[in-house]
Coordinates of C-alpha atoms and ligand atoms in Angstrom, one line a residue:
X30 CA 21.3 128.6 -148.7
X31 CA 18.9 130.2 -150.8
X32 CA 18.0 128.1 -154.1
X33 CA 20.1 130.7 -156.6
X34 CA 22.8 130.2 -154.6
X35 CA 22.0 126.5 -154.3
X36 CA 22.4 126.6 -158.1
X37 CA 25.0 129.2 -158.2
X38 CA 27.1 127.6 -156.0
X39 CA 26.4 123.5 -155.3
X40 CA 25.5 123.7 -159.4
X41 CA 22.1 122.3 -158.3
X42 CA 19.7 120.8 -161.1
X43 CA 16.2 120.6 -161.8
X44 CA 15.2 123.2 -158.9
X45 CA 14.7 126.1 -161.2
X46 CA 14.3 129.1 -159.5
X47 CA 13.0 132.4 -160.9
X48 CA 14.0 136.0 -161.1
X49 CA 12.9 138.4 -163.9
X50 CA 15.3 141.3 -164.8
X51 CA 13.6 144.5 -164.3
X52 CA 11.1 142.7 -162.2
X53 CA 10.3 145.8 -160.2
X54 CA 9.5 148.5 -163.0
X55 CA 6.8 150.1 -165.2
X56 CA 4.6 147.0 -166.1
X57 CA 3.4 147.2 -162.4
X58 CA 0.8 149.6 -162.2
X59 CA 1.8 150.0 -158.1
X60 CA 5.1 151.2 -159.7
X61 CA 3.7 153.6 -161.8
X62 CA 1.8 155.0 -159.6
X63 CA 5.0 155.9 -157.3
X64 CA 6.7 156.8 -160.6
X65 CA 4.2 159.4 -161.5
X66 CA 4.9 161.2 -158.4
X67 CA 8.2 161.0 -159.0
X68 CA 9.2 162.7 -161.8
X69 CA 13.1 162.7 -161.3
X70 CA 14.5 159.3 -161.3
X71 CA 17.8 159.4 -160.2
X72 CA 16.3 160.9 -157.3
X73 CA 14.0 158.3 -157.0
X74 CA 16.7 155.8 -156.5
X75 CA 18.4 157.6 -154.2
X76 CA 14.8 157.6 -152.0
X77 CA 15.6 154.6 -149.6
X78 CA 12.6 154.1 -148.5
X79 CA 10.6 154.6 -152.3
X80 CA 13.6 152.1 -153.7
X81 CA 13.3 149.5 -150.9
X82 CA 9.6 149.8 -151.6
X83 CA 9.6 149.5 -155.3
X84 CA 12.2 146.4 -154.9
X85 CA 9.9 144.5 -152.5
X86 CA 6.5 145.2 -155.2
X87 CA 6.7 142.1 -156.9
X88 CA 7.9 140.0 -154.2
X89 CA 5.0 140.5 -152.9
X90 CA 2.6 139.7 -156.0
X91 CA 4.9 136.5 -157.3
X92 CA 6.8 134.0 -155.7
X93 CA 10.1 134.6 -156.8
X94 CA 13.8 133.5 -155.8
X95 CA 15.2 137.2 -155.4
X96 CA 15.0 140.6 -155.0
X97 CA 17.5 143.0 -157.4
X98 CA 18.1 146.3 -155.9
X99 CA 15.9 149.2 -157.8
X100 CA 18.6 151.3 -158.7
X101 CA 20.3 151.8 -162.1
X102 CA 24.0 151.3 -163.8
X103 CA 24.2 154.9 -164.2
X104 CA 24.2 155.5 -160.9
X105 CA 28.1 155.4 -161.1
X106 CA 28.6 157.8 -163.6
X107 CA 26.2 160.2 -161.5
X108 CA 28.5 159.1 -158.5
X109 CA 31.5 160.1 -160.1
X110 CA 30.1 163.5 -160.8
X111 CA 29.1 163.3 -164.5
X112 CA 25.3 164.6 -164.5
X113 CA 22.6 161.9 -165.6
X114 CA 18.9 163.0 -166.0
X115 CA 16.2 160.4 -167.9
X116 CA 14.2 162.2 -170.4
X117 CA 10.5 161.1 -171.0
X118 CA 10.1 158.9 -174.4
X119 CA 14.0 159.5 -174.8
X120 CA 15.9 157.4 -172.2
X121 CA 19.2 158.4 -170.7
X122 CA 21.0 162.2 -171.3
X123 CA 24.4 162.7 -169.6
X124 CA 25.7 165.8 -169.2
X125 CA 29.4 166.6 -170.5
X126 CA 32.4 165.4 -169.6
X127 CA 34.3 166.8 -167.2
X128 CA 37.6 164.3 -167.2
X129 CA 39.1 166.5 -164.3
X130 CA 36.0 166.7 -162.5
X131 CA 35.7 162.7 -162.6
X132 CA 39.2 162.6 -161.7
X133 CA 39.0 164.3 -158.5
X134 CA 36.4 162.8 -157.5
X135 CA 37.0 160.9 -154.0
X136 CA 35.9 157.8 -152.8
X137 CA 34.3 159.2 -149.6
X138 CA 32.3 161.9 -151.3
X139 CA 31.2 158.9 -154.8
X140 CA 29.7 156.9 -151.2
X141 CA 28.1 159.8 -149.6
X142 CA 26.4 160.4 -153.2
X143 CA 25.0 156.4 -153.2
X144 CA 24.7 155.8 -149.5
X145 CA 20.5 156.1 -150.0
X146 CA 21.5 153.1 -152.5
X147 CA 23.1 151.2 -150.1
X148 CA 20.5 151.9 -147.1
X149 CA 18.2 150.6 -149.4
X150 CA 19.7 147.4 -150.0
X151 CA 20.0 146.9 -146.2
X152 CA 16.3 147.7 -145.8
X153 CA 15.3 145.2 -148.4
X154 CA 18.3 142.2 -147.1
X155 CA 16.5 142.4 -143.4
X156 CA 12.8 142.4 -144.6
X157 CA 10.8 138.8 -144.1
X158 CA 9.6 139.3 -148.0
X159 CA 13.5 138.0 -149.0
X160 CA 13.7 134.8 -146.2
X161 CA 15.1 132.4 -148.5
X162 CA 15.5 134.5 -151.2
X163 CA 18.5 136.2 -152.7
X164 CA 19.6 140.1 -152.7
X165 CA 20.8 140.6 -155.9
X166 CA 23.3 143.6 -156.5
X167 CA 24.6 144.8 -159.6
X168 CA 26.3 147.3 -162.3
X169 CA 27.1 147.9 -165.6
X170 CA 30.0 146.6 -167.1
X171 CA 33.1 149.4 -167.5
X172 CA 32.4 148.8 -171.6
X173 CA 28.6 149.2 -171.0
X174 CA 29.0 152.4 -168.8
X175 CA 31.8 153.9 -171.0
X176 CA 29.2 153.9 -173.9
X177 CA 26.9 155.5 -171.9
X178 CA 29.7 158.4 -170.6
X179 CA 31.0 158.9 -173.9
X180 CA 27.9 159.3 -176.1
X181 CA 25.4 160.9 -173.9
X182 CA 22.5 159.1 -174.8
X183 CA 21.5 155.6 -175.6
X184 CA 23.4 154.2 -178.1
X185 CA 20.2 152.7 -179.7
X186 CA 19.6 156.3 -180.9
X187 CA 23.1 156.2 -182.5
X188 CA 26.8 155.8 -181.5
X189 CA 28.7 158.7 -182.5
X190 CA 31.0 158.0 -185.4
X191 CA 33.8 160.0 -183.4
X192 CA 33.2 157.6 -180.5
X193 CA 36.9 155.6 -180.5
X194 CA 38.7 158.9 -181.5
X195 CA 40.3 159.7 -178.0
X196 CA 42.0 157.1 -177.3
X197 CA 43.9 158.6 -174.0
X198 CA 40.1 159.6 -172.5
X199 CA 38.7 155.9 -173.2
X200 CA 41.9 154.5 -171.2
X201 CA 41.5 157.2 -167.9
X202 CA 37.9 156.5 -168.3
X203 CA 38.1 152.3 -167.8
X204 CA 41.0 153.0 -165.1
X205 CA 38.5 155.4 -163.4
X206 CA 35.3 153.0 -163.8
X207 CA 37.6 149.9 -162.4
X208 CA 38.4 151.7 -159.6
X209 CA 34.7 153.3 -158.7
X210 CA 32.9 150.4 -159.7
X211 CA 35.0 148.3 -157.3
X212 CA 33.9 150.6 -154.1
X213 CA 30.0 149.8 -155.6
X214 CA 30.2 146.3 -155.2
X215 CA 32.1 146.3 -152.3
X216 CA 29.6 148.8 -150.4
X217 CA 26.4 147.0 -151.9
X218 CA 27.9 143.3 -150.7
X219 CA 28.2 145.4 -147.4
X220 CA 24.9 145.9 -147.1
X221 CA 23.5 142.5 -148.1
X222 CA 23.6 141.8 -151.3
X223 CA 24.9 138.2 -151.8
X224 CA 25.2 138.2 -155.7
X225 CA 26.6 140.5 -158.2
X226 CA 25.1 140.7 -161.7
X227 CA 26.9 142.6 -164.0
X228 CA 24.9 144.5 -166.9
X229 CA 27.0 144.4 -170.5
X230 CA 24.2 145.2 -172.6
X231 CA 26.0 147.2 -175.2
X232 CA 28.6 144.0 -175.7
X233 CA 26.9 143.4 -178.6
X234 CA 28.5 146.5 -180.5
X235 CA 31.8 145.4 -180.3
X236 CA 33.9 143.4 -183.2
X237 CA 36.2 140.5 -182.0
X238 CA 39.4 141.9 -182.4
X239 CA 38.2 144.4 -179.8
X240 CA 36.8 142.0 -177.1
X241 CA 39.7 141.7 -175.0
X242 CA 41.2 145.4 -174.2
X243 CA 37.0 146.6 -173.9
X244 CA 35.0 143.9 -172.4
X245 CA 37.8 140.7 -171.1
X246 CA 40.4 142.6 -169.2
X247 CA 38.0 144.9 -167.4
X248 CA 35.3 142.5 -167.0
X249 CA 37.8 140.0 -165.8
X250 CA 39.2 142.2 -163.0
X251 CA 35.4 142.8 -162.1
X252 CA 34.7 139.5 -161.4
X253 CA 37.7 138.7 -159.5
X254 CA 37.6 141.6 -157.1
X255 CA 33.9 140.2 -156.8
X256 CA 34.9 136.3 -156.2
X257 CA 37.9 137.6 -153.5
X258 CA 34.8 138.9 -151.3
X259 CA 33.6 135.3 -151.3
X260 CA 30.5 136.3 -153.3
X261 CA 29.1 134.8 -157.0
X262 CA 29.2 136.4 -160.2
X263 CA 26.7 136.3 -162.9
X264 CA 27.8 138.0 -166.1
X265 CA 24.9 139.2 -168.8
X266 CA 27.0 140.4 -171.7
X267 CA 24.1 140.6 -174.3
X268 CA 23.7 139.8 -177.8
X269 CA 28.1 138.9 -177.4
X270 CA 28.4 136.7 -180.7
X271 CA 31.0 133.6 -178.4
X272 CA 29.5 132.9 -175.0
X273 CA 31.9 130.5 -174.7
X274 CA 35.3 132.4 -175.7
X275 CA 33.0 134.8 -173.1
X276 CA 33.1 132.3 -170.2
X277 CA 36.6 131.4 -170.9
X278 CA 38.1 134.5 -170.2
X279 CA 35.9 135.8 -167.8
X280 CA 35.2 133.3 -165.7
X281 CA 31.6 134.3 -163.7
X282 CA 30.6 132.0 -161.7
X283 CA 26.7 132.1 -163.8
X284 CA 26.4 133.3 -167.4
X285 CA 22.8 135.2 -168.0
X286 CA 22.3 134.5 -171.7
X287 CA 20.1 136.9 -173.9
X288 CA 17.1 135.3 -176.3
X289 CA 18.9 135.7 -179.6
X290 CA 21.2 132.9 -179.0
X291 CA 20.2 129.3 -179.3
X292 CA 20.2 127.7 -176.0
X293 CA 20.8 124.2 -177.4
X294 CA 24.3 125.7 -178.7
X295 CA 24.5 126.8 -174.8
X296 CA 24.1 123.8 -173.3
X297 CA 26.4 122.0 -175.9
X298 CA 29.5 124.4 -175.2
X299 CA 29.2 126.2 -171.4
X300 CA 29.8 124.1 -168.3
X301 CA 29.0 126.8 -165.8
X302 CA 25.2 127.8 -164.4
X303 CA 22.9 129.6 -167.0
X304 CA 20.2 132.0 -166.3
X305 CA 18.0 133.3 -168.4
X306 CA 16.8 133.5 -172.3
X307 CA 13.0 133.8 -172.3
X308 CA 11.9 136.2 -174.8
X309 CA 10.8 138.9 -173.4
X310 CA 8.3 139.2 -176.1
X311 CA 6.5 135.9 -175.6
X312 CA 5.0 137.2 -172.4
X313 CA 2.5 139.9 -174.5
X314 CA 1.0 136.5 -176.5
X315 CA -1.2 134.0 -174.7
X316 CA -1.0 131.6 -171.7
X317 CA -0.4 128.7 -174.3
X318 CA 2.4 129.9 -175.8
X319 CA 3.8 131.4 -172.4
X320 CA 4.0 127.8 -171.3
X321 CA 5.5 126.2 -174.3
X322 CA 8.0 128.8 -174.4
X323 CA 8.9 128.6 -171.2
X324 CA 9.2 124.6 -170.9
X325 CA 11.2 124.5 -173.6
X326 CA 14.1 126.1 -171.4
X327 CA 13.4 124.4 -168.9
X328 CA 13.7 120.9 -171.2
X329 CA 16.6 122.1 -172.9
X330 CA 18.4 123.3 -168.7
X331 CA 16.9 120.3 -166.9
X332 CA 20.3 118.7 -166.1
X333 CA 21.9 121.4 -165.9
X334 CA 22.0 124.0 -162.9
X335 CA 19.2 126.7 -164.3
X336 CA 18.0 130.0 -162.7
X337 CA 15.1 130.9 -165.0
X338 CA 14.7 134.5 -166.1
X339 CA 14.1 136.2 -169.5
X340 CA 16.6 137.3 -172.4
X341 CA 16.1 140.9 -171.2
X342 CA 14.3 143.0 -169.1
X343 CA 10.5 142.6 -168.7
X344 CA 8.5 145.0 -171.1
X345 CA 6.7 148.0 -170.0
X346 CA 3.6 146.5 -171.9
X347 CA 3.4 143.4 -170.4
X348 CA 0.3 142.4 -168.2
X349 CA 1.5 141.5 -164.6
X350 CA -0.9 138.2 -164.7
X351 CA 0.8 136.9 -167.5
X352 CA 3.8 137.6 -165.4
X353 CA 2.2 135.6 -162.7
X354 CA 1.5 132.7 -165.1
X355 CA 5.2 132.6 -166.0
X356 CA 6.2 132.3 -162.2
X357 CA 3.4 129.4 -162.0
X358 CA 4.2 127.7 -164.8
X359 CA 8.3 127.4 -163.4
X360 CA 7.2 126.7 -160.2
X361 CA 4.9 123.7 -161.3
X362 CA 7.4 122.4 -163.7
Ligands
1CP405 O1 10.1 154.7 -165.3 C1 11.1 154.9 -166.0 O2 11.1 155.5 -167.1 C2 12.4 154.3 -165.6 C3 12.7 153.0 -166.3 C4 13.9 152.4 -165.7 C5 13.9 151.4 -164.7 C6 12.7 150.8 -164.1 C7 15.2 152.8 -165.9 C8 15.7 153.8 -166.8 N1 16.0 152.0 -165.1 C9 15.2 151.2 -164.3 C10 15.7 150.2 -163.3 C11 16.8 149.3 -163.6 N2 17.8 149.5 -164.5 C12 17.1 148.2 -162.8 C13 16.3 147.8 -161.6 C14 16.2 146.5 -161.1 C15 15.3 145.5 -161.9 O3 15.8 144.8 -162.8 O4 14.1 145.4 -161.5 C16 18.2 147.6 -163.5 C17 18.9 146.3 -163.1 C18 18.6 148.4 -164.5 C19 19.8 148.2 -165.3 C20 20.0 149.0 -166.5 N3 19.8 150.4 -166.7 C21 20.6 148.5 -167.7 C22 21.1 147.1 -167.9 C23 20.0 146.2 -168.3 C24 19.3 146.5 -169.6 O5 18.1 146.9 -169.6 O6 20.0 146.3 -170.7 C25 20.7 149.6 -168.6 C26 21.2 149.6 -170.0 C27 20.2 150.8 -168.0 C28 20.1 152.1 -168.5 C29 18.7 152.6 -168.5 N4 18.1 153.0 -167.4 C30 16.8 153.3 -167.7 C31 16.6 153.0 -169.1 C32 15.3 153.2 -169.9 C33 17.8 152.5 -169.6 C34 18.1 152.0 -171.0 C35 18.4 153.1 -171.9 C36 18.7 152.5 -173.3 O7 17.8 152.0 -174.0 O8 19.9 152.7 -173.7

C-alpha cells in the first residue's frame, strides 16, 4: 500500500506524505514550455500522451507521494456537450446552455469525448515514476460544476444576481451532473486511479440554510457511489464555514482543508484523515519561513493521520526550488 493510502486507509500517523494540488501546472517552466505550444487547453487535456507527460513533470523533479491526473473539472461539462474554452488572463468561458442538448447526451458518446482522459491515466498508473505512489483522480463537486455551467465564467469575476432564478434548470442540471459525474469516476478508477478527490471550491458561496439540497445530498451520493467501488474519498470543499457539520454528513473517507481555517479547531473537532492547509502564499517568502510554516502543520497533525499538501493550488509565481524545499523539509521532518 502506498503511504496515502496507508494514511487514508490504516489512518497511519507521523508518516506524512506529500502531494501539492496543481503540482503539474504553470510554475514549471517544462510545463510552460508545452503550454505555449498548446494554445487550446481543453485540447491539451485530451492529448494523452502531452497529459500523461505533464502529470509525470514534477514526479520527476520532487519526491512526492502521488500523481493527480492533468485534466480539469470542466472537463464534464465539455463531455456533456456544453462548450468550454479558457481565455488568456480571463479564466474559464462556457458557451450557452443547451438543456436539451445536455439532456440527450449519451453515456457512450460523454466516454468517447474523455477516453484521451482516461488513456492518460492508464499511461501514468503503469509508468515506474508512480511505484509506491498514488494515482489520484478527481472532479468537481455537482455544486462547484453547476456554478461554473450556469454563470459562464468564474464566479470570482461575479455570480450573476439571476443565478437561483430557475429553479427547474438547477434541479435537471444536479440530476444530470450526478449521473455523468458518476460514469467519470467510475471510468477514471478503471483506468488506475486509486483515489478520488473531489474539487468544491465554490462551497464557500453558499449560506447554511442551503448546504444540504446544493452541496450534502449530491456530494453525499458522490462519495458513496465512490466508497461502493472499494476506493477512498477525499473531499476539498473550500473556504465551507463547518468542516465538521461537513464531515458529518458527507462522510469522505479524508477531508482536504483550505488555509483560512485554523487547523488547531481541525484537529479539536474531525476524527477522519486531513490533508492539506499550507498557504499557498508562504511558498513566494523565504526558506525560513517555508519551514516554520510548514512544521507547524505538521506539529499541530503529528498524531493524527496527515497527507501534507497546501490550502489551494500552487501559484503560478512560485519558484519550483522553493517547491523542492517544501518537499524536503516534509520529508526530513
Ligand atoms: O495554463 C493555463 O492557463 C491553465 C491553467 C490550468 C491548469 C494547470 C487550468 C485552468 N486547469 C489546470 C489543471 C487542473 N485543474 C488540475 C490538474 C491537476 C493538478 O492539480 O496538478 C486540477 C486538479 C484542476 C482542478 C480545477 N479546475 C479546479 C478545482 C481546484 C481549484 O483550483 O479550486 C477548478 C476551480 C478548475 C477550473 C479552472 N481551470 C483552470 C482555471 C484557471 C480554473 C479556475 C478558474 C477560476 O478561477 O474560477
Amino acid at each position: 500500500m502506498s503511504p496515502i493510502q496507508e494514511v487514508i486507509i490504516n489512518k497511519k500517523t507521523s508518516i506524512n506524505p506529500i502531494w501539492i494540488m496543481r503540482q503539474a501546472g504553470r510554475y514549471l517552466p517544462e510545463f510552460r514550455e508545452i503550454r505555449a505550444n498548446n494554445p487550446d487547453f481543453i485540447k491539451l487535456c485530451l492529448n494523452h500522451k502531452l497529459s500523461s507527460e505533464i502529470t509525470l513533470q514534477p514526479l520527476k523533479r520532487y519526491n512526492l507521494d502521488a500523481a493527480i491526473i492533468f485534466s480539469d473539472i470542466l472537463m464534464v461539462p465539455y463531455g456533456i456537450n456544453q462548450k468550454v474554452e479558457f481565455k488568456k488572463n480571463f479564466g474559464p468561458l462556457l458557451g450557452d446552455l443547451n438543456l436539451d442538448k445536455i439532456l440527450s447526451i449519451q453515456e457512450d458518446s460523454f466516454i468517447e469525448r474523455l477516453k484521451p482522459v482516461y488513456k492518460a491515466l492508464e499511461t501514468i498508473s503503469n509508468n515506474d515514476l508512480t511505484l509506491n505512489k498514488s494515482t489520484i483522480g478527481f472532479v468537481g463537486a455537482p455544486w462547484t460544476l453547476m456554478v461554473y455551467m450556469i454563470n459562464k465564467q468564474s464566479p470570482k469575476i461575479k455570480l450573476k444576481s439571476n443565478f437561483f432564478n430557475d429553479q427547474l434548470l438547477i434541479k435537471k442540471i444536479l440530476f444530470i451532473l450526478e449521473k455523468f459525474l458518476k460514469i467519470h469516476i467510475k471510468n477514471q478508477v478503471d483506468s488506475g486511479a486509486q483515489i478520488i478527490q473531489i474539487f468544491d471550491s465554490w462551497a464557500g458561496l453558499l449560506e447554511d440554510k442551503d448546504l444540504p439540497y446544493y452541496i450534502y445530498n449530491p456530494t453525499f451520493n458522490l462519495v458513496k457511489f465512490i466508497q461502493s467501488l472499494g476506493i477512498p474519498v477525499i473531499c476539498f470543499p473550500r473556504n465551507i464555514k463547518d468542516y465538521k457539520k461537513y464531515c458529518d454528513y458527507i462522510k469522505p473517507d479524508a477531508i482536504c482543508i483550505d488555509y483560512e481555517i485554523d487547523p488547531l479547531i481541525i484537529r479539536k473537532d474531525i476524527k477522519i484523515p486531513v490533508q492539506g492547509g499550507l498557504d499557498p502564499k508562504v511558498l513566494l517568502t523565504d526558506k525560513e519561513n517555508i519551514k516554520k510554516e510548514a512544521k507547524r502543520y505538521l506539529d499541530i497533525f503529528k498524531d493524527h493521520p496527515y497527507i501534507f499538501n497546501l490550502g489551494h493550488g500552487v501559484l503560478p509565481e512560485t519558484d519550483p526550488n522553493m517547491m523542492e524545499y517544501l518537499v524536503k523539509t516534509v520529508k526530513d521532518y
